[in-house]
PDB file of C-alpha atoms and ligand atoms in Angstrom:
ATOM      1  CA  UNK A  21       0.000   0.000   0.000  1.00  0.00           C
ATOM      2  CA  UNK A  22       1.453   3.342  -0.961  1.00  0.00           C
ATOM      3  CA  UNK A  23       1.158   6.786   0.618  1.00  0.00           C
ATOM      4  CA  UNK A  24      -1.648   8.737  -1.086  1.00  0.00           C
ATOM      5  CA  UNK A  25      -0.755  11.663  -3.361  1.00  0.00           C
ATOM      6  CA  UNK A  26      -0.842  14.967  -1.481  1.00  0.00           C
ATOM      7  CA  UNK A  27       1.562  17.338  -3.281  1.00  0.00           C
ATOM      8  CA  UNK A  28      -1.156  20.064  -3.432  1.00  0.00           C
ATOM      9  CA  UNK A  29      -1.294  20.315   0.414  1.00  0.00           C
ATOM     10  CA  UNK A  30       0.533  23.237   2.027  1.00  0.00           C
ATOM     11  CA  UNK A  31       0.771  25.297  -1.186  1.00  0.00           C
ATOM     12  CA  UNK A  32      -1.322  27.504  -3.466  1.00  0.00           C
ATOM     13  CA  UNK A  33      -4.977  27.541  -2.410  1.00  0.00           C
ATOM     14  CA  UNK A  34      -4.060  25.008   0.271  1.00  0.00           C
ATOM     15  CA  UNK A  35      -1.102  26.883   1.790  1.00  0.00           C
ATOM     16  CA  UNK A  36      -2.944  27.197   5.118  1.00  0.00           C
ATOM     17  CA  UNK A  37      -3.578  23.452   5.275  1.00  0.00           C
ATOM     18  CA  UNK A  38      -1.430  21.233   7.477  1.00  0.00           C
ATOM     19  CA  UNK A  39       1.080  19.471   5.265  1.00  0.00           C
ATOM     20  CA  UNK A  40       1.434  15.770   6.136  1.00  0.00           C
ATOM     21  CA  UNK A  41       4.288  15.310   8.584  1.00  0.00           C
ATOM     22  CA  UNK A  42       5.699  12.693  10.954  1.00  0.00           C
ATOM     23  CA  UNK A  43       2.438  12.462  12.926  1.00  0.00           C
ATOM     24  CA  UNK A  44       0.394  11.861   9.760  1.00  0.00           C
ATOM     25  CA  UNK A  45       2.829   9.200   8.568  1.00  0.00           C
ATOM     26  CA  UNK A  46       2.917   7.466  11.950  1.00  0.00           C
ATOM     27  CA  UNK A  47      -0.880   7.248  11.893  1.00  0.00           C
ATOM     28  CA  UNK A  48      -0.744   5.870   8.354  1.00  0.00           C
ATOM     29  CA  UNK A  49       1.836   3.298   9.497  1.00  0.00           C
ATOM     30  CA  UNK A  50      -0.433   2.251  12.380  1.00  0.00           C
ATOM     31  CA  UNK A  51      -3.377   1.807   9.989  1.00  0.00           C
ATOM     32  CA  UNK A  52      -1.192  -0.172   7.612  1.00  0.00           C
ATOM     33  CA  UNK A  53      -0.078  -2.432  10.469  1.00  0.00           C
ATOM     34  CA  UNK A  54      -3.764  -3.006  11.322  1.00  0.00           C
ATOM     35  CA  UNK A  55      -4.836  -3.433   7.683  1.00  0.00           C
ATOM     36  CA  UNK A  56      -5.999  -7.060   8.035  1.00  0.00           C
ATOM     37  CA  UNK A  57      -7.952  -6.281  11.185  1.00  0.00           C
ATOM     38  CA  UNK A  58      -9.559  -3.216   9.579  1.00  0.00           C
ATOM     39  CA  UNK A  59     -10.511  -5.193   6.476  1.00  0.00           C
ATOM     40  CA  UNK A  60     -12.048  -7.972   8.584  1.00  0.00           C
ATOM     41  CA  UNK A  61     -13.988  -5.381  10.607  1.00  0.00           C
ATOM     42  CA  UNK A  62     -15.375  -3.873   7.410  1.00  0.00           C
ATOM     43  CA  UNK A  63     -16.576  -0.659   9.104  1.00  0.00           C
ATOM     44  CA  UNK A  64     -19.613   1.183   7.719  1.00  0.00           C
ATOM     45  CA  UNK A  65     -18.466   4.634   8.831  1.00  0.00           C
ATOM     46  CA  UNK A  66     -14.939   5.957   9.349  1.00  0.00           C
ATOM     47  CA  UNK A  67     -14.592   9.386  10.945  1.00  0.00           C
ATOM     48  CA  UNK A  68     -11.443  11.491  10.927  1.00  0.00           C
ATOM     49  CA  UNK A  69     -11.567  14.582  13.111  1.00  0.00           C
ATOM     50  CA  UNK A  70      -9.096  17.222  11.929  1.00  0.00           C
ATOM     51  CA  UNK A  71      -8.435  15.725   8.508  1.00  0.00           C
ATOM     52  CA  UNK A  72      -6.134  18.512   7.246  1.00  0.00           C
ATOM     53  CA  UNK A  73      -4.970  17.383   3.798  1.00  0.00           C
ATOM     54  CA  UNK A  74      -7.106  14.239   3.981  1.00  0.00           C
ATOM     55  CA  UNK A  75      -4.100  11.999   3.397  1.00  0.00           C
ATOM     56  CA  UNK A  76      -4.857   9.713   6.383  1.00  0.00           C
ATOM     57  CA  UNK A  77      -8.480   9.121   5.372  1.00  0.00           C
ATOM     58  CA  UNK A  78      -7.423   8.607   1.745  1.00  0.00           C
ATOM     59  CA  UNK A  79      -5.044   5.926   2.961  1.00  0.00           C
ATOM     60  CA  UNK A  80      -7.715   4.346   5.171  1.00  0.00           C
ATOM     61  CA  UNK A  81     -10.129   4.330   2.221  1.00  0.00           C
ATOM     62  CA  UNK A  82      -7.539   2.487   0.139  1.00  0.00           C
ATOM     63  CA  UNK A  83      -7.219  -0.137   2.909  1.00  0.00           C
ATOM     64  CA  UNK A  84     -10.890  -0.606   3.828  1.00  0.00           C
ATOM     65  CA  UNK A  85     -12.415   0.000   0.401  1.00  0.00           C
ATOM     66  CA  UNK A  86     -15.421   1.842  -0.993  1.00  0.00           C
ATOM     67  CA  UNK A  87     -18.138   0.167   1.073  1.00  0.00           C
ATOM     68  CA  UNK A  88     -17.535   2.530   4.025  1.00  0.00           C
ATOM     69  CA  UNK A  89     -18.552   6.177   4.349  1.00  0.00           C
ATOM     70  CA  UNK A  90     -15.536   8.362   5.141  1.00  0.00           C
ATOM     71  CA  UNK A  91     -16.466  11.539   7.030  1.00  0.00           C
ATOM     72  CA  UNK A  92     -13.590  14.005   7.426  1.00  0.00           C
ATOM     73  CA  UNK A  93     -14.179  17.008   9.663  1.00  0.00           C
ATOM     74  CA  UNK A  94     -12.015  20.101   9.990  1.00  0.00           C
ATOM     75  CA  UNK A  95     -12.579  23.634  11.271  1.00  0.00           C
ATOM     76  CA  UNK A  96     -10.515  25.007   8.395  1.00  0.00           C
ATOM     77  CA  UNK A  97     -12.571  25.360   5.176  1.00  0.00           C
ATOM     78  CA  UNK A  98      -9.364  25.125   3.115  1.00  0.00           C
ATOM     79  CA  UNK A  99      -8.659  21.749   4.743  1.00  0.00           C
ATOM     80  CA  UNK A 100     -12.091  20.514   3.658  1.00  0.00           C
ATOM     81  CA  UNK A 101     -11.342  21.601   0.081  1.00  0.00           C
ATOM     82  CA  UNK A 102      -7.901  20.045   0.251  1.00  0.00           C
ATOM     83  CA  UNK A 103      -9.403  16.779   1.542  1.00  0.00           C
ATOM     84  CA  UNK A 104     -11.768  16.783  -1.463  1.00  0.00           C
ATOM     85  CA  UNK A 105      -8.799  17.353  -3.792  1.00  0.00           C
ATOM     86  CA  UNK A 106      -6.840  14.531  -2.124  1.00  0.00           C
ATOM     87  CA  UNK A 107      -9.832  12.226  -2.566  1.00  0.00           C
ATOM     88  CA  UNK A 108     -10.032  13.073  -6.235  1.00  0.00           C
ATOM     89  CA  UNK A 109      -6.256  12.649  -6.828  1.00  0.00           C
ATOM     90  CA  UNK A 110      -6.327   9.236  -5.183  1.00  0.00           C
ATOM     91  CA  UNK A 111      -9.638   8.074  -6.663  1.00  0.00           C
ATOM     92  CA  UNK A 112     -11.334   7.494  -3.330  1.00  0.00           C
ATOM     93  CA  UNK A 113     -14.553   8.967  -1.978  1.00  0.00           C
ATOM     94  CA  UNK A 114     -14.235  11.171   1.145  1.00  0.00           C
ATOM     95  CA  UNK A 115     -16.939  13.437   2.604  1.00  0.00           C
ATOM     96  CA  UNK A 116     -15.342  16.613   4.021  1.00  0.00           C
ATOM     97  CA  UNK A 117     -17.395  18.479   6.627  1.00  0.00           C
ATOM     98  CA  UNK A 118     -16.423  21.925   7.951  1.00  0.00           C
ATOM     99  CA  UNK A 119     -17.189  21.769  11.653  1.00  0.00           C
ATOM    100  CA  UNK A 120     -15.735  21.890  15.149  1.00  0.00           C
ATOM    101  CA  UNK A 121     -14.875  18.318  16.194  1.00  0.00           C
ATOM    102  CA  UNK A 122     -17.922  16.287  15.137  1.00  0.00           C
ATOM    103  CA  UNK A 123     -20.394  19.200  15.039  1.00  0.00           C
ATOM    104  CA  UNK A 124     -23.831  19.025  16.567  1.00  0.00           C
ATOM    105  CA  UNK A 125     -24.235  15.341  15.733  1.00  0.00           C
ATOM    106  CA  UNK A 126     -21.999  14.454  18.163  1.00  0.00           C
ATOM    107  CA  UNK A 127     -12.039   9.073  14.398  1.00  0.00           C
ATOM    108  CA  UNK A 128      -8.093  10.085  14.325  1.00  0.00           C
ATOM    109  CA  UNK A 129      -6.859  13.266  15.939  1.00  0.00           C
ATOM    110  CA  UNK A 130      -3.774  15.451  16.522  1.00  0.00           C
ATOM    111  CA  UNK A 131      -3.852  18.892  18.067  1.00  0.00           C
ATOM    112  CA  UNK A 132      -1.936  21.143  20.413  1.00  0.00           C
ATOM    113  CA  UNK A 133      -3.035  23.993  22.679  1.00  0.00           C
ATOM    114  CA  UNK A 134      -4.220  24.375  26.257  1.00  0.00           C
ATOM    115  CA  UNK A 135      -2.767  22.728  29.308  1.00  0.00           C
ATOM    116  CA  UNK A 136      -0.470  19.845  28.265  1.00  0.00           C
ATOM    117  CA  UNK A 137      -1.596  20.501  24.678  1.00  0.00           C
ATOM    118  CA  UNK A 138      -4.862  18.669  25.391  1.00  0.00           C
ATOM    119  CA  UNK A 139      -7.498  21.376  24.982  1.00  0.00           C
ATOM    120  CA  UNK A 140      -9.098  19.938  21.839  1.00  0.00           C
ATOM    121  CA  UNK A 141      -8.500  16.285  22.672  1.00  0.00           C
ATOM    122  CA  UNK A 142     -10.150  16.641  26.088  1.00  0.00           C
ATOM    123  CA  UNK A 143     -13.203  18.235  24.463  1.00  0.00           C
ATOM    124  CA  UNK A 144     -13.355  15.397  21.959  1.00  0.00           C
ATOM    125  CA  UNK A 145     -13.017  12.373  24.265  1.00  0.00           C
ATOM    126  CA  UNK A 146     -16.655  12.387  25.522  1.00  0.00           C
ATOM    127  CA  UNK A 147     -17.826  12.291  21.894  1.00  0.00           C
ATOM    128  CA  UNK A 148     -15.622   9.257  21.252  1.00  0.00           C
ATOM    129  CA  UNK A 149     -17.264   7.399  24.119  1.00  0.00           C
ATOM    130  CA  UNK A 150     -20.668   8.134  22.560  1.00  0.00           C
ATOM    131  CA  UNK A 151     -19.816   7.532  18.922  1.00  0.00           C
ATOM    132  CA  UNK A 152     -17.520   4.526  18.863  1.00  0.00           C
ATOM    133  CA  UNK A 153     -19.386   1.430  17.712  1.00  0.00           C
ATOM    134  CA  UNK A 154     -19.192  -1.817  19.668  1.00  0.00           C
ATOM    135  CA  UNK A 155     -16.581  -3.202  17.279  1.00  0.00           C
ATOM    136  CA  UNK A 156     -15.026   0.136  16.371  1.00  0.00           C
ATOM    137  CA  UNK A 157     -11.463   1.322  16.813  1.00  0.00           C
ATOM    138  CA  UNK A 158     -10.383   4.816  17.793  1.00  0.00           C
ATOM    139  CA  UNK A 159      -6.859   5.985  16.932  1.00  0.00           C
ATOM    140  CA  UNK A 160      -5.358   9.045  18.574  1.00  0.00           C
ATOM    141  CA  UNK A 161      -1.968  10.649  17.932  1.00  0.00           C
ATOM    142  CA  UNK A 162      -0.263  12.002  21.034  1.00  0.00           C
ATOM    143  CA  UNK A 163       3.018  13.528  22.105  1.00  0.00           C
ATOM    144  CA  UNK A 164       4.515  12.761  25.526  1.00  0.00           C
ATOM    145  CA  UNK A 165       3.386  16.163  26.859  1.00  0.00           C
ATOM    146  CA  UNK A 166      -0.247  15.095  26.291  1.00  0.00           C
ATOM    147  CA  UNK A 167       0.231  12.408  28.959  1.00  0.00           C
ATOM    148  CA  UNK A 168      -1.002   9.450  26.878  1.00  0.00           C
ATOM    149  CA  UNK A 169      -1.118   7.192  29.948  1.00  0.00           C
ATOM    150  CA  UNK A 170      -3.615   9.531  31.562  1.00  0.00           C
ATOM    151  CA  UNK A 171      -5.756   9.555  28.403  1.00  0.00           C
ATOM    152  CA  UNK A 172      -5.759   5.734  28.489  1.00  0.00           C
ATOM    153  CA  UNK A 173      -6.763   5.854  32.159  1.00  0.00           C
ATOM    154  CA  UNK A 174      -9.508   8.448  31.565  1.00  0.00           C
ATOM    155  CA  UNK A 175     -11.095   6.478  28.737  1.00  0.00           C
ATOM    156  CA  UNK A 176     -10.846   3.220  30.702  1.00  0.00           C
ATOM    157  CA  UNK A 177     -13.300   4.775  33.168  1.00  0.00           C
ATOM    158  CA  UNK A 178     -15.783   5.013  30.289  1.00  0.00           C
ATOM    159  CA  UNK A 179     -15.321   1.421  29.192  1.00  0.00           C
ATOM    160  CA  UNK A 180     -12.694   1.908  26.489  1.00  0.00           C
ATOM    161  CA  UNK A 181      -9.522  -0.141  26.560  1.00  0.00           C
ATOM    162  CA  UNK A 182      -6.475   1.573  25.078  1.00  0.00           C
ATOM    163  CA  UNK A 183      -2.836   0.970  24.366  1.00  0.00           C
ATOM    164  CA  UNK A 184      -0.004   2.539  22.460  1.00  0.00           C
ATOM    165  CA  UNK A 185       0.214   0.646  19.165  1.00  0.00           C
ATOM    166  CA  UNK A 186       3.065   2.547  17.507  1.00  0.00           C
ATOM    167  CA  UNK A 187       5.620   5.134  18.611  1.00  0.00           C
ATOM    168  CA  UNK A 188       8.497   7.076  17.173  1.00  0.00           C
ATOM    169  CA  UNK A 189      10.729  10.010  17.986  1.00  0.00           C
ATOM    170  CA  UNK A 190      10.429  13.015  15.669  1.00  0.00           C
ATOM    171  CA  UNK A 191      12.083  16.415  16.143  1.00  0.00           C
ATOM    172  CA  UNK A 192      12.752  15.658  19.796  1.00  0.00           C
ATOM    173  CA  UNK A 193       9.150  14.663  20.447  1.00  0.00           C
ATOM    174  CA  UNK A 194       7.887  11.237  21.395  1.00  0.00           C
ATOM    175  CA  UNK A 195       4.931  10.570  19.093  1.00  0.00           C
ATOM    176  CA  UNK A 196       2.564   7.705  19.871  1.00  0.00           C
ATOM    177  CA  UNK A 197      -0.536   6.338  18.228  1.00  0.00           C
ATOM    178  CA  UNK A 198      -3.028   5.200  20.854  1.00  0.00           C
ATOM    179  CA  UNK A 199      -5.673   2.682  19.816  1.00  0.00           C
ATOM    180  CA  UNK A 200      -8.887   2.145  21.763  1.00  0.00           C
ATOM    181  CA  UNK A 201     -11.778  -0.288  21.570  1.00  0.00           C
ATOM    182  CA  UNK A 202     -14.739  -1.085  23.780  1.00  0.00           C
ATOM    183  CA  UNK A 203     -13.896  -3.292  26.723  1.00  0.00           C
ATOM    184  CA  UNK A 204     -16.243  -6.126  25.790  1.00  0.00           C
ATOM    185  CA  UNK A 205     -14.589  -6.454  22.358  1.00  0.00           C
ATOM    186  CA  UNK A 206     -12.421  -9.542  21.834  1.00  0.00           C
TER     187      UNK A 206
HETATM  188  C1  LIG B  18      -1.993  18.479  13.016  1.00  0.00           C
HETATM  189  S1  LIG B  18      -3.267  18.623  11.797  1.00  0.00           S
HETATM  190  C2  LIG B  18      -3.485  16.905  11.362  1.00  0.00           C
HETATM  191  C3  LIG B  18      -4.089  16.703   9.994  1.00  0.00           C
HETATM  192  C4  LIG B  18      -4.259  15.246   9.568  1.00  0.00           C
HETATM  193  N1  LIG B  18      -5.052  14.476  10.510  1.00  0.00           N
HETATM  194  C5  LIG B  18      -2.917  14.605   9.405  1.00  0.00           C
HETATM  195  O1  LIG B  18      -2.588  13.695  10.196  1.00  0.00           O
HETATM  196  O2  LIG B  18      -2.181  14.994   8.502  1.00  0.00           O
HETATM  197  C6  LIG B  18      -4.697  18.961  12.821  1.00  0.00           C
HETATM  198  C7  LIG B  18      -5.938  19.364  12.024  1.00  0.00           C
HETATM  199  O3  LIG B  18      -7.016  19.487  12.952  1.00  0.00           O
HETATM  200  C8  LIG B  18      -7.796  20.596  12.586  1.00  0.00           C
HETATM  201  N2  LIG B  18      -8.509  21.029  13.794  1.00  0.00           N
HETATM  202  C9  LIG B  18      -8.019  21.741  14.855  1.00  0.00           C
HETATM  203  N3  LIG B  18      -8.984  21.929  15.769  1.00  0.00           N
HETATM  204  C10 LIG B  18     -10.101  21.315  15.297  1.00  0.00           C
HETATM  205  C11 LIG B  18     -11.431  21.171  15.793  1.00  0.00           C
HETATM  206  N4  LIG B  18     -11.790  21.703  16.951  1.00  0.00           N
HETATM  207  N5  LIG B  18     -12.340  20.485  15.038  1.00  0.00           N
HETATM  208  C12 LIG B  18     -11.972  19.948  13.843  1.00  0.00           C
HETATM  209  N6  LIG B  18     -10.731  20.077  13.312  1.00  0.00           N
HETATM  210  C13 LIG B  18      -9.809  20.738  14.037  1.00  0.00           C
HETATM  211  C14 LIG B  18      -6.800  21.612  12.029  1.00  0.00           C
HETATM  212  O4  LIG B  18      -7.418  22.563  11.196  1.00  0.00           O
HETATM  213  C15 LIG B  18      -5.828  20.689  11.292  1.00  0.00           C
HETATM  214  O5  LIG B  18      -6.220  20.528   9.944  1.00  0.00           O
END
């Protein structure tokens, strides 16, 4: 499986859109590692919150296939447009939605800001508990400052079991992909 095309991200009309970086590629690597599991699960809906260029969802769509609906939210309208462009370049179908987190209806995430860089993540976690299906998986990118162990502990109190499934060091930061599922899942 190859990395989706994304050369339009971070330039021209999409200059304000997050250009895929180490965190994006680590998440892609984690999804690739889980490819068999994801294909067996055959999810109906895949949600990426903060899709930026859309490269992660484009990759996921190439792994899982066209039977799923791929919803990609971002607060940045240019990111939504960029996600649509990435979908078209890579011949996959993604549904960009411009909204805060998951909007009023209220899965991958990477943000900074607030205490320990967790402002957005902490707002999002209650929605994860509500939205994750019984067999679903939730992937979250963290840096050490986010205190991933505490996030795992917090979500365990809501019945989600989590672990770090992939880590790397990039620009002096420890990046980890956390993966969660409901406790009763085998
Ligand atoms: C670090 S980028 C990651 C982009 C993409 N997931 C990737 O891995 O390449 C974080 C993205 O989250 C978006 N974002 C930040 N706060 C958000 C919020 N409250 N709701 C939705 N998207 C948000 C930003 O606009 C940005 O595109």
